[in-house]
Short mmCIF file of C-alpha atoms and ligand atoms in Angstrom, two decimals:
data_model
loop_
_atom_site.label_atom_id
_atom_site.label_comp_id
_atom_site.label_asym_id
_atom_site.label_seq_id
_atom_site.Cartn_x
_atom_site.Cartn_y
_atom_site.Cartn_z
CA UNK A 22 -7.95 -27.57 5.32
CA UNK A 23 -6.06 -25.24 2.92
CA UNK A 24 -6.76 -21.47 2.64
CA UNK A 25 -8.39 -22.17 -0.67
CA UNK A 26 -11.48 -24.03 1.18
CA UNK A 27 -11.76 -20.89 3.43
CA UNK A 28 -12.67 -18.68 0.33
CA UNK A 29 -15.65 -16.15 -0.06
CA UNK A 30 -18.46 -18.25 -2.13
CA UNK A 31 -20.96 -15.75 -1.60
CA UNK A 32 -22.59 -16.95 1.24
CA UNK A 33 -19.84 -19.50 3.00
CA UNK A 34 -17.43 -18.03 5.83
CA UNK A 35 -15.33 -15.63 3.73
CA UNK A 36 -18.10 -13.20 3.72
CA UNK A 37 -18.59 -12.78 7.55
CA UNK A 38 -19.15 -9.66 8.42
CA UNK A 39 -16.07 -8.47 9.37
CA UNK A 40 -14.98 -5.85 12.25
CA UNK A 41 -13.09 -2.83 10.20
CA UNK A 42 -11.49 -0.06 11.87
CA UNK A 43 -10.51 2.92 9.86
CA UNK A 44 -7.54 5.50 10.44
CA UNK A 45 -7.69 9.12 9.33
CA UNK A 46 -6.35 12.70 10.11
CA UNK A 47 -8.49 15.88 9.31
CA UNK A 48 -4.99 17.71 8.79
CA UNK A 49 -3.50 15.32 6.12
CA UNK A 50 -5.27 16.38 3.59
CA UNK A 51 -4.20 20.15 3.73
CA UNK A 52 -0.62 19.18 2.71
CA UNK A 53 0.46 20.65 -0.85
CA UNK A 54 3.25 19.08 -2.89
CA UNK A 55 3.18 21.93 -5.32
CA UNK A 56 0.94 23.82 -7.91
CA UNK A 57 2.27 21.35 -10.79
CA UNK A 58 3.01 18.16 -9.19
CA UNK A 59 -0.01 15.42 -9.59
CA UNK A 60 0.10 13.41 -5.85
CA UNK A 61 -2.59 15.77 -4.18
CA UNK A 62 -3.37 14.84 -0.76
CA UNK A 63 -6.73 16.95 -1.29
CA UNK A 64 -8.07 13.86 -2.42
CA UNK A 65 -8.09 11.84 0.74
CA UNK A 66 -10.48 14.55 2.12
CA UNK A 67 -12.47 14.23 -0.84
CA UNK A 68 -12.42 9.95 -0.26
CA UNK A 69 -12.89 10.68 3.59
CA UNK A 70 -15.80 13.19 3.24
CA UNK A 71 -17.76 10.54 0.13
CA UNK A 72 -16.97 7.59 2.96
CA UNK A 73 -19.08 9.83 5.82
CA UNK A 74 -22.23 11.08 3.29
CA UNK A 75 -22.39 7.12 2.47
CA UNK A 76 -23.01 6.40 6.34
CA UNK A 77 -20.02 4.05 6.32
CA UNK A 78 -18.60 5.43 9.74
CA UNK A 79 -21.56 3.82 11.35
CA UNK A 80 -20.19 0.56 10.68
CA UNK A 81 -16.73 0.94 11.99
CA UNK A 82 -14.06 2.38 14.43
CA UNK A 83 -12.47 5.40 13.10
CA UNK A 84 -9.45 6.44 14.70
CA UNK A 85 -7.81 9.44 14.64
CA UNK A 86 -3.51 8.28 14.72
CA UNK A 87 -0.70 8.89 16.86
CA UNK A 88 1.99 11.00 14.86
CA UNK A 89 4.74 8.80 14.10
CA UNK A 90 8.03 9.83 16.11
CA UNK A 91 11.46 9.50 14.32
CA UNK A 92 12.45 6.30 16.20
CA UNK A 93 9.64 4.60 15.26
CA UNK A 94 10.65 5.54 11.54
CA UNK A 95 14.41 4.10 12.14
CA UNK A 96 12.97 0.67 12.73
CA UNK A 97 13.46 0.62 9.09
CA UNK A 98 15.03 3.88 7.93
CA UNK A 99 18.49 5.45 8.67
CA UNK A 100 18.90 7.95 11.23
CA UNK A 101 20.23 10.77 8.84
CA UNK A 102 17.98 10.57 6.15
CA UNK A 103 14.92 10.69 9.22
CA UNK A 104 16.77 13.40 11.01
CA UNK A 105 17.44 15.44 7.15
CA UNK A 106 13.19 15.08 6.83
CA UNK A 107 12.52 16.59 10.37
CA UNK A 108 14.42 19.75 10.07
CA UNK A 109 14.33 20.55 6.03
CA UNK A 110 11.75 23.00 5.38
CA UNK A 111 11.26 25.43 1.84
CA UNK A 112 12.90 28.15 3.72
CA UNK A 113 15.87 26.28 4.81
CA UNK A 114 16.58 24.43 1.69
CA UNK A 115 19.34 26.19 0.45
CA UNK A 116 21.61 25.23 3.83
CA UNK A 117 21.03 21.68 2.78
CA UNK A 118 22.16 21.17 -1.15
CA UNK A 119 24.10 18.47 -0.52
CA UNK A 120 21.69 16.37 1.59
CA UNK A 121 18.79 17.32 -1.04
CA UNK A 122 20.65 15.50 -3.74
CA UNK A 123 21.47 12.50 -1.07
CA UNK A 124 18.21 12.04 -0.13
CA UNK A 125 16.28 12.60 -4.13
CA UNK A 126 14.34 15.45 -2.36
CA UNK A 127 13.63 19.09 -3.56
CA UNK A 128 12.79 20.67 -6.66
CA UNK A 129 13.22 19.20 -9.74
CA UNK A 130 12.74 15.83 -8.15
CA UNK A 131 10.01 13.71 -7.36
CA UNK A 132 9.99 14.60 -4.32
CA UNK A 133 9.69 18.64 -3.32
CA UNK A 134 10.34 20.15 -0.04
CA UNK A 135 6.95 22.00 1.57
CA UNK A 136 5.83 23.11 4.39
CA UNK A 137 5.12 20.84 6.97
CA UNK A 138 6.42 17.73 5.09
CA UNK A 139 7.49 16.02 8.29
CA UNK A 140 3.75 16.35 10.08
CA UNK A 141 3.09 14.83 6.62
CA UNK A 142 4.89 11.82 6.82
CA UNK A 143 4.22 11.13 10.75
CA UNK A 144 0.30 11.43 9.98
CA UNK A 145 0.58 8.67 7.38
CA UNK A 146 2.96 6.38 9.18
CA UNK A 147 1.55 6.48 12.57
CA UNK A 148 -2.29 5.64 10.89
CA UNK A 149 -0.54 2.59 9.07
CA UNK A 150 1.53 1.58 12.66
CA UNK A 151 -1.67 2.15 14.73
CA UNK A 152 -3.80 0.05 11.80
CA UNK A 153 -1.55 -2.90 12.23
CA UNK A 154 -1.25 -2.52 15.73
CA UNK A 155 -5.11 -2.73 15.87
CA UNK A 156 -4.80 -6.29 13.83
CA UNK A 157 -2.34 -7.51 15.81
CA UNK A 158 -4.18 -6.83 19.13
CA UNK A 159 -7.04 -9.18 17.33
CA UNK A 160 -9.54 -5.87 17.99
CA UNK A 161 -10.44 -5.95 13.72
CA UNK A 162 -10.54 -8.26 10.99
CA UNK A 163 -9.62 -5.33 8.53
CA UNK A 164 -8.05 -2.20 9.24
CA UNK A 165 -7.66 0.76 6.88
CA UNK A 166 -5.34 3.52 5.93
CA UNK A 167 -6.32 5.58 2.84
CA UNK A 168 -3.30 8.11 3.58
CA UNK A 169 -0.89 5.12 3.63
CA UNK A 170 0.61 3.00 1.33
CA UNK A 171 3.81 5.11 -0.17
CA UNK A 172 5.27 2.06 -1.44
CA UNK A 173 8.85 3.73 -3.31
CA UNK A 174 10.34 5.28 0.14
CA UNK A 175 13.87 3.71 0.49
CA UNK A 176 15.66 3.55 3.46
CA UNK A 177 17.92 6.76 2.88
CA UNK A 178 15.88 8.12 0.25
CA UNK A 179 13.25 10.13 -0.97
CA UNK A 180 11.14 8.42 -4.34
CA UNK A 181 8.27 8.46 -6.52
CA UNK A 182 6.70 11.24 -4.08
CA UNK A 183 6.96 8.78 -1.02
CA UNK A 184 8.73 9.73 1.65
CA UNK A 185 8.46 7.53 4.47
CA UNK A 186 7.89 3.63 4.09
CA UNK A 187 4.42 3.05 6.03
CA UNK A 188 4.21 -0.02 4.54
CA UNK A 189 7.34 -1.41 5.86
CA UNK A 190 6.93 -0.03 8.68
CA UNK A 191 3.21 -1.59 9.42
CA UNK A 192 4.84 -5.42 7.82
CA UNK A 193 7.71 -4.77 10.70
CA UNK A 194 4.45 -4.38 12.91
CA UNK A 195 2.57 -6.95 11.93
CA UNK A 196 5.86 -9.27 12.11
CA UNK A 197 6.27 -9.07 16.03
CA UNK A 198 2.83 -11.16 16.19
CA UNK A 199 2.76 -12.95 12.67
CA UNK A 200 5.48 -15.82 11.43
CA UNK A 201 4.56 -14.61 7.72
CA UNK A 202 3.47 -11.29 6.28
CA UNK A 203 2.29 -11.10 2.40
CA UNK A 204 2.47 -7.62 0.68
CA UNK A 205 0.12 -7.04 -2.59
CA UNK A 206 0.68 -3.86 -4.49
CA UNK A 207 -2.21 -3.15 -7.29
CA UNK A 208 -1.01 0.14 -7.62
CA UNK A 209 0.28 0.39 -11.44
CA UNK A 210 4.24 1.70 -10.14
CA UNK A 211 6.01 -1.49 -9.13
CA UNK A 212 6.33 -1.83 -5.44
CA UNK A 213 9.68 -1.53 -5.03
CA UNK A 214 10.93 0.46 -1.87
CA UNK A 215 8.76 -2.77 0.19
CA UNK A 216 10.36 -5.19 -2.39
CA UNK A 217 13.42 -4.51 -1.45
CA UNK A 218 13.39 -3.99 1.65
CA UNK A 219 12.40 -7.89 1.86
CA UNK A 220 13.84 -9.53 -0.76
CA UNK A 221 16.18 -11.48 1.22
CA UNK A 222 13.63 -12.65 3.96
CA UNK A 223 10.92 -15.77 3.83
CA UNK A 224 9.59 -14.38 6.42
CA UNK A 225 7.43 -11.89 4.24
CA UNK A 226 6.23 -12.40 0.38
CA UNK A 227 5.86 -9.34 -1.63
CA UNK A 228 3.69 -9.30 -5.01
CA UNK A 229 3.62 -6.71 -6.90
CA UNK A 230 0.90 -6.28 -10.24
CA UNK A 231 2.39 -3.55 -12.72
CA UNK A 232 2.90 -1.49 -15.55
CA UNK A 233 6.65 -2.67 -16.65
CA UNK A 234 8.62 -1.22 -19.61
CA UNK A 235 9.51 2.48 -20.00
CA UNK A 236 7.45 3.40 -16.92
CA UNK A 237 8.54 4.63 -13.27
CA UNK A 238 10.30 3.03 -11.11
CA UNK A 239 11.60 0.25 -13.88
CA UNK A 240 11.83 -2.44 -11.93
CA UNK A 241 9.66 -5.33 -10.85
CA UNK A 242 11.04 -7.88 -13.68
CA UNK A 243 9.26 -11.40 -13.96
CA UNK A 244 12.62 -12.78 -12.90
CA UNK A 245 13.79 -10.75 -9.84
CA UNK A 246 12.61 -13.17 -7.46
CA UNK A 247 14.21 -12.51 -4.27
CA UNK A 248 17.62 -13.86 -2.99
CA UNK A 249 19.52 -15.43 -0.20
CA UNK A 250 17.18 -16.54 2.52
CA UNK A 251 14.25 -14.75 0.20
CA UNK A 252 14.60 -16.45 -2.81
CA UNK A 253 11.24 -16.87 -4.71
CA UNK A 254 9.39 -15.11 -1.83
CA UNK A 255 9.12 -11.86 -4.06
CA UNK A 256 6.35 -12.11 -7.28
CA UNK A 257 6.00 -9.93 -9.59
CA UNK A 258 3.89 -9.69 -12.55
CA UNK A 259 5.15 -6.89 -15.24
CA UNK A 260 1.94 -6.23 -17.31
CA UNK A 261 1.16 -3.63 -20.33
CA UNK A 262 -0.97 -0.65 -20.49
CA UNK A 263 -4.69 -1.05 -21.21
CA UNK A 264 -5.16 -3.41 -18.75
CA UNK A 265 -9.33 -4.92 -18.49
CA UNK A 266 -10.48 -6.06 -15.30
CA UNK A 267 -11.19 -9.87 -16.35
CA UNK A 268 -7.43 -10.15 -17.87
CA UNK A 269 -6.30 -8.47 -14.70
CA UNK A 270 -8.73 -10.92 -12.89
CA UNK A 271 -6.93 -13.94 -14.68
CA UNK A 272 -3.65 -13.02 -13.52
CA UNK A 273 -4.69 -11.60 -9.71
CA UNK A 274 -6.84 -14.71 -8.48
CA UNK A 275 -4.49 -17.72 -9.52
CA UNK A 276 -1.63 -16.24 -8.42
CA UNK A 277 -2.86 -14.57 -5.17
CA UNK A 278 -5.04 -18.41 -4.33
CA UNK A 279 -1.59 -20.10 -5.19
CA UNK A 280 0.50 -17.29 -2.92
CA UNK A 281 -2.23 -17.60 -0.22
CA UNK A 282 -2.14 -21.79 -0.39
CA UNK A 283 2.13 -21.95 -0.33
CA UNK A 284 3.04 -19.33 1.57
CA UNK A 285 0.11 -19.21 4.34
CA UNK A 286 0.26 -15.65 5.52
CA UNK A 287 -0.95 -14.88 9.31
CA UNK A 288 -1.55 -11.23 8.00
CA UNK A 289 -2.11 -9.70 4.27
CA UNK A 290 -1.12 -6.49 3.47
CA UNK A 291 -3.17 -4.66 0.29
CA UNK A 292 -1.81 -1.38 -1.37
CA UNK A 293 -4.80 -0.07 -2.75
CA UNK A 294 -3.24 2.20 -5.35
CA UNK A 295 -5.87 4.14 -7.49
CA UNK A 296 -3.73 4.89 -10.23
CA UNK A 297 -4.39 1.48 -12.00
CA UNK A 298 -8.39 3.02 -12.12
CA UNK A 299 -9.29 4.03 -15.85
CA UNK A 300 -8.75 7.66 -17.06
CA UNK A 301 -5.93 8.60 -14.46
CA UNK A 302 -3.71 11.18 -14.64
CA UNK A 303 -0.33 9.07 -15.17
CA UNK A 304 -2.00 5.47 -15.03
CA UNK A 305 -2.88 3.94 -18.50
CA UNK A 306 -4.45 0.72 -17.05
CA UNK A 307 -8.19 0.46 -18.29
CA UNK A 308 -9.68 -0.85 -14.65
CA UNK A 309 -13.62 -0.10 -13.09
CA UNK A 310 -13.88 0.29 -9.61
CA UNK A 311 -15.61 -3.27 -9.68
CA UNK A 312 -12.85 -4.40 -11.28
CA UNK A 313 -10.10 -2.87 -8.47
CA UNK A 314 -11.86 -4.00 -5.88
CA UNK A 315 -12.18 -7.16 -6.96
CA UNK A 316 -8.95 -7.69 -5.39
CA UNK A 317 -9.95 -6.39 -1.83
CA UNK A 318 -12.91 -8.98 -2.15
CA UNK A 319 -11.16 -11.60 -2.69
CA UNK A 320 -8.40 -10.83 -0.05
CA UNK A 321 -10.70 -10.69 2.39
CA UNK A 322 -12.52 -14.02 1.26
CA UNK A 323 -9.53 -15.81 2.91
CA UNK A 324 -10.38 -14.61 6.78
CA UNK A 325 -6.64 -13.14 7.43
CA UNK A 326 -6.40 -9.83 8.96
CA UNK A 327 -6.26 -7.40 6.49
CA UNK A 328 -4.55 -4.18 6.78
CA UNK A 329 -5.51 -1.93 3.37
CA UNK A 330 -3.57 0.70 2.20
CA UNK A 331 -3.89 3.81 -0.18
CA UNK A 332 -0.77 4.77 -2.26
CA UNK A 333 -0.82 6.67 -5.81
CA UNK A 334 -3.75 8.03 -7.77
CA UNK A 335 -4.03 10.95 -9.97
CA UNK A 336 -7.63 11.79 -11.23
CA UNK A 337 -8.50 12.44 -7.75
CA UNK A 338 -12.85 12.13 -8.52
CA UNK A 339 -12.13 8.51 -9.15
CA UNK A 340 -9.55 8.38 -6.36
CA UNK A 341 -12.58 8.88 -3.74
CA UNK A 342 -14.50 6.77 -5.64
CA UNK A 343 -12.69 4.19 -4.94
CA UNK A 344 -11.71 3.91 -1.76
CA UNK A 345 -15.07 4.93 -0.57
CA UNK A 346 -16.34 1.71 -2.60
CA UNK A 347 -13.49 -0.35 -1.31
CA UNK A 348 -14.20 0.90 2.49
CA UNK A 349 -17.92 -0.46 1.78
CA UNK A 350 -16.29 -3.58 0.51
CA UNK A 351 -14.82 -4.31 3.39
CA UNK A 352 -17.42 -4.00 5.56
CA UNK A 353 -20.24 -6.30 2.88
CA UNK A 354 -22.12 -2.65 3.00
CA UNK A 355 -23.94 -2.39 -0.24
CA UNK A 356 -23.89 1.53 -1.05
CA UNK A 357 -25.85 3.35 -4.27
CA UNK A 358 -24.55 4.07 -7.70
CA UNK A 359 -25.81 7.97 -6.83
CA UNK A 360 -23.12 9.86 -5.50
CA UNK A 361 -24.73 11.46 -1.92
CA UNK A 362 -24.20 14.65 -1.46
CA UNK A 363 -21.40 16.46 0.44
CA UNK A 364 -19.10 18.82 0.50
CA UNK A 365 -16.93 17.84 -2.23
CA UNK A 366 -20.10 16.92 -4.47
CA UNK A 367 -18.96 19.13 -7.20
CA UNK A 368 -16.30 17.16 -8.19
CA UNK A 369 -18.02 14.54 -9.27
CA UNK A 370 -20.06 16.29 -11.83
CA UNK A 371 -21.37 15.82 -14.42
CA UNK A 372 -22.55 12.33 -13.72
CA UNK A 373 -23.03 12.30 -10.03
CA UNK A 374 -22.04 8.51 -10.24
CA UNK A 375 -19.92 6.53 -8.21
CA UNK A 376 -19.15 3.26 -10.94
CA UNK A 377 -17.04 4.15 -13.92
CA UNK A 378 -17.13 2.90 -17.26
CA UNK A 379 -13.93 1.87 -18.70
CA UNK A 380 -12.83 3.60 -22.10
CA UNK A 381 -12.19 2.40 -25.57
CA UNK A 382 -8.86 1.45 -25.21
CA UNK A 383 -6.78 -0.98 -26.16
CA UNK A 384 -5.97 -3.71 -24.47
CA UNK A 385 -2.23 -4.08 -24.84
CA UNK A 386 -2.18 -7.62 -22.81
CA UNK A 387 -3.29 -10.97 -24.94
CA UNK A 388 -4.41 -13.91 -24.09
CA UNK A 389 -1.33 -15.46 -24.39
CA UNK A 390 0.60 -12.69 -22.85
CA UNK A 391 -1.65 -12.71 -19.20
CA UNK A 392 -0.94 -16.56 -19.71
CA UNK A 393 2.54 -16.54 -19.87
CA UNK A 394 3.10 -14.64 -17.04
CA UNK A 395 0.62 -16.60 -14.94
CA UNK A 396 2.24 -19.46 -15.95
CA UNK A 397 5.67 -18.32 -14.98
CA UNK A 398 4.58 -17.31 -11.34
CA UNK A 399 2.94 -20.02 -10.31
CA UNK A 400 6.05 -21.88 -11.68
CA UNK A 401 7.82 -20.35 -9.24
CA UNK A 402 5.43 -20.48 -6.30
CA UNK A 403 5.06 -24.38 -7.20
CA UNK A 404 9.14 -24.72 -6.43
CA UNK A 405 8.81 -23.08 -3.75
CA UNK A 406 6.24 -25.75 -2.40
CA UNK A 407 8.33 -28.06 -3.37
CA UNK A 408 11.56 -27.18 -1.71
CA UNK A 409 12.29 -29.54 1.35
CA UNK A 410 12.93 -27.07 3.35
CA UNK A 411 9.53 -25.28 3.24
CA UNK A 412 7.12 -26.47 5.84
CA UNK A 413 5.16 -23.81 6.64
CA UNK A 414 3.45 -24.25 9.67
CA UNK A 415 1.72 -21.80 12.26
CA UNK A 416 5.11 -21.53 14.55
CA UNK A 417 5.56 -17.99 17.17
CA UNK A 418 7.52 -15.36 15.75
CA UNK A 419 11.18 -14.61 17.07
CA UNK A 420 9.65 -11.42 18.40
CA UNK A 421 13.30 -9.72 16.97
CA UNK A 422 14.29 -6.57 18.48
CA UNK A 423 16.68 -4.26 17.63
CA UNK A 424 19.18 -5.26 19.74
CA UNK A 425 19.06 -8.59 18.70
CA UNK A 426 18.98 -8.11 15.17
CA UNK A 427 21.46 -5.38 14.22
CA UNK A 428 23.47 -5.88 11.52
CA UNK A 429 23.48 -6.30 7.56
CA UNK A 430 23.12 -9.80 6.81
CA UNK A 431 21.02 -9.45 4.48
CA UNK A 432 17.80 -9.99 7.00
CA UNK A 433 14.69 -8.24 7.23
CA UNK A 434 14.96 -4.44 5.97
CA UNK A 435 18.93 -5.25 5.14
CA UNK A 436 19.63 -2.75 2.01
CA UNK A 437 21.41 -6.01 -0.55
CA UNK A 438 21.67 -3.70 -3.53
CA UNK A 439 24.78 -4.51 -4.68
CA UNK A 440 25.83 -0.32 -5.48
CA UNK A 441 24.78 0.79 -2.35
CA UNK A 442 26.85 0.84 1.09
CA UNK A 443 24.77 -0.69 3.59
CA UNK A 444 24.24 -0.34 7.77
CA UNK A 445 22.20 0.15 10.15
CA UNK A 446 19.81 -1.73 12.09
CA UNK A 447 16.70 -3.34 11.66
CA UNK A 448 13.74 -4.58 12.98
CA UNK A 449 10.99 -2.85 14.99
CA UNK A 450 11.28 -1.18 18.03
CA UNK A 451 8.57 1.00 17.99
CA UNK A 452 6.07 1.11 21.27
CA UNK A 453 2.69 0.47 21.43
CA UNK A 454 0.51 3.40 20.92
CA UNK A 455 -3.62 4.53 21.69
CA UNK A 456 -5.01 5.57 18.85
CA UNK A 457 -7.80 8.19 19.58
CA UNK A 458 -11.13 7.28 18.50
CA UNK A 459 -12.81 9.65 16.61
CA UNK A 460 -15.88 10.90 18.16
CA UNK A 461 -19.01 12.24 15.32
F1 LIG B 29 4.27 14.45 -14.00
C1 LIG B 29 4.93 14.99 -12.99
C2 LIG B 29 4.82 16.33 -12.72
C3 LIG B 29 5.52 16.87 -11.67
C4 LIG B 29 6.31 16.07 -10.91
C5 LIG B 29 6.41 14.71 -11.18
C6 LIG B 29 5.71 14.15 -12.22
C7 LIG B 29 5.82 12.73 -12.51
C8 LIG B 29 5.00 11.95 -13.25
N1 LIG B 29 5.51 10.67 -13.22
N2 LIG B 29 6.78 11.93 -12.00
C9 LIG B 29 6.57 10.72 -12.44
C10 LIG B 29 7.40 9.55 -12.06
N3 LIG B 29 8.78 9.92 -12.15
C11 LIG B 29 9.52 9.76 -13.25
C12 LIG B 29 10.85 10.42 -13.14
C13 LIG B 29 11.65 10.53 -14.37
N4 LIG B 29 12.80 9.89 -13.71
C14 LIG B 29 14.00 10.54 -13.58
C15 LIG B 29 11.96 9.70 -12.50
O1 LIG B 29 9.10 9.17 -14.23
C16 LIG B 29 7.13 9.08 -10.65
C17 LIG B 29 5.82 8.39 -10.50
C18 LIG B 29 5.56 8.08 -9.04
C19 LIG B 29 4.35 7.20 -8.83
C20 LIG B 29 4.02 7.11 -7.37
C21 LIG B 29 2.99 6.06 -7.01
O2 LIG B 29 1.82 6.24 -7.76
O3 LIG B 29 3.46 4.76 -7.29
C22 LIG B 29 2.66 6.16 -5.53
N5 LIG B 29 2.29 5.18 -4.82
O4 LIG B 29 2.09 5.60 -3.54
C23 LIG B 29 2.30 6.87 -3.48
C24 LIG B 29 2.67 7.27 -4.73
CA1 LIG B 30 1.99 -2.38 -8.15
#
């Protein structure tokens, strides 16, 4: 039976109830990139405290995370770029010039320097580990990390105010138990730092739904499709600003059905980013919450454990918003249009409402534009099917180690850009860690 007969009709076997467990920190919240800079970690304590006044905890296991230690970090990135974000602090900085431009961090970057940016990045990386760790012990269908999904981290480098890669991290997870990992990114940036640290594997497909042309990070071009052993495993679908949520739904659900029908993931990885939301900050996609979530719906119609992740957002009412509707997604929990109240209520005056009306805005993609890109991609996903060498079938993982997979050959996490030197090892070697549960 293909995946496409397991999908969510309403009432068929997609829309199980599912067993969620959710990953949070009280402290990562209370970490401050700067008076003018937009990412504001505030707003996972607003999304966090709207998730509890809507009763959601009740349905699931929260988990408070392990911090993530700095070998568990070199599974994917470099030891001196790791060691660099353990021991730079703002009062320090000016020993460390030549690092700072190295590694794209400090001021007038992206990426600043403040305090406790380290405890930062091992809060958000150990939930996303743990998360995966939790879906590859079986013990949840879906597992979630608002805090997560900092999708422009590079191996020796700082980007797009991400740090640490969580995400490739959790894939490298999820790829001791699962033959196939698929990454979606519906955040508007292109998901780059996980695209390339893929694109020369077939052993994980990355698509990626943005904003392309004169807009951050500039890549994610309809024909950069992967290479050597990844060839046509990496989609992505370069879009224009004013996005709706039916064209975005014409584009997401073919492509994602075709993806989910070739490729025939054994776990699905969904960043969640909020920025593609109406009215944000940087974003200038037109999307509703129904519309965003949309995607998470129909991810989860195809019973494959599910590990959702946060990543950017900018208007940070509508960043709670969303994930708190997304978290009741997951679990089939209806939850009311009337904001409950909390401690954050104030912020989501003057309406008090959770839903949000897209604006009058034009919507830069046509008909024939949404077309021609679908067309394109599945294109490409058809020729993939097609190749002779592409039988997919439910095989064990190599369960790779570092020791057995050193090297740059252009394998899992390999760095292929062609103006870059390249090293270091890859694959996981992180241990298995207890996540605390989170009691009241
Ligand atoms: F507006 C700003 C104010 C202060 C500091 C930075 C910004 C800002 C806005 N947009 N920075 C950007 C983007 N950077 C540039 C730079 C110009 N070039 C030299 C680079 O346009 C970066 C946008 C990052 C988006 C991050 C993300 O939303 O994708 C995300 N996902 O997960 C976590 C973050
Ligand atoms: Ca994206």
């Amino acid at each position: 039976m293909s995946n496409l007969a397991l999908q969510n009709t309403n009432s068929g076997p997609g829309n199980a109830k599912k067993r969620v467990s959710y990953f949070y920190h009280s402290e990562v919240g209370h970490h401050y990139y700067g008076p003018a800079h937009p990412m504001k970690p505030h707003r996972l304590k607003l999304a966090h405290h709207l998730i509890l006044s809507y009763g959601l905890y009740q349905k699931m296991e929260c988990y408070r995370p392990h911090l993530a230690s700095a070998n568990e970090m070199t599974a994917f990135h470099s030891e001196d770029y790791i060691s660099f974000l353990s021991r730079i602090t703002p009062d320090n900085l000016r020993n460390f010039s030549t690092q700072m431009s190295k590694f794209n961090a400090g001021e007038f970057t992206d990426c600043p320097v403040f305090d406790n940016l380290y405890e930062f990045t091992q809060i958000y990386t150990g939930c996303s580990i743990d998360a995966a760790i939790k879906l590859n012990n079986d013990a949840s269908d879906i597992a979630i990390n608002w805090s997560g999904g900092l999708h422009h981290a590079k191996k020796s480098e700082a980007s797009g105010f991400c740090y640490v890669n969580d995400i490739v991290l959790a894939i490298l997870e999820l790829l001791k138990v699962h033959s196939r990992v698929l990454y979606i990114d519906i955040d508007i940036h292109h998901g780059d730092g996980v695209e390339e640290a893929f694109y020369c594997t077939d052993r994980v497909m990355t698509a990626s739904f943005h904003k392309y042309g004169d807009f951050f990070p500039g890549t994610g071009g309809l024909k950069d499709t992967g290479a050597r052993e990844g060839a046509g495993y990496s989609v992505n679908c370069p879009l224009n600003g004013g996005m709706t949520d039916d064209a975005y739904e014409q584009v997401f659900k073919p492509v994602m059905n075709k993806i989910m029908e070739v490729f025939k993931p054994g776990a699905v990885v969904l960043q969640c980013g909020a920025d593609s939301l109406t009215g944000d900050r940087l974003g200038c996609f037109n999307l509703s919450l129904k519309g965003h979530a949309e995607c998470v719906r129909h991810m989860k119609s195809f019973n494959v454990p599910l590990l959702l992740l946060g990543g950017g957002g900018y208007t940070i009412r509508n960043v709670a918003r969303c994930w708190a509707y997304e978290t009741s997604v997951a679990l089939n929990a209806e939850i009311s249009n009337d904001i409950p109240y909390n401690d954050y209520f104030e912020y989501f005056s003057p309406c008090f409402k959770l839903h949000l009306t897209p604006a009058p805005q034009e919507n830069l993609n046509t008909d024939d534009t949404i077309s021609a890109v679908r067309t394109e991609i599945l294109q490409q996903l058809q020729n993939l099917q097609g190749a002779p060498s592409v039988q997919f079938q439910d095989v064990p993982p190599p369960f790779m180690t570092k020791q057995e997979e050193g090297g740059n050959d252009g394998g899992i996490g390999d760095d292929v850009r062609p103006t870059h030197t390249v090293g270091g090892e890859v694959g996981s070697s992180a241990k298995e860690h207890e996540s605390e549960m989170m009691v009241d």
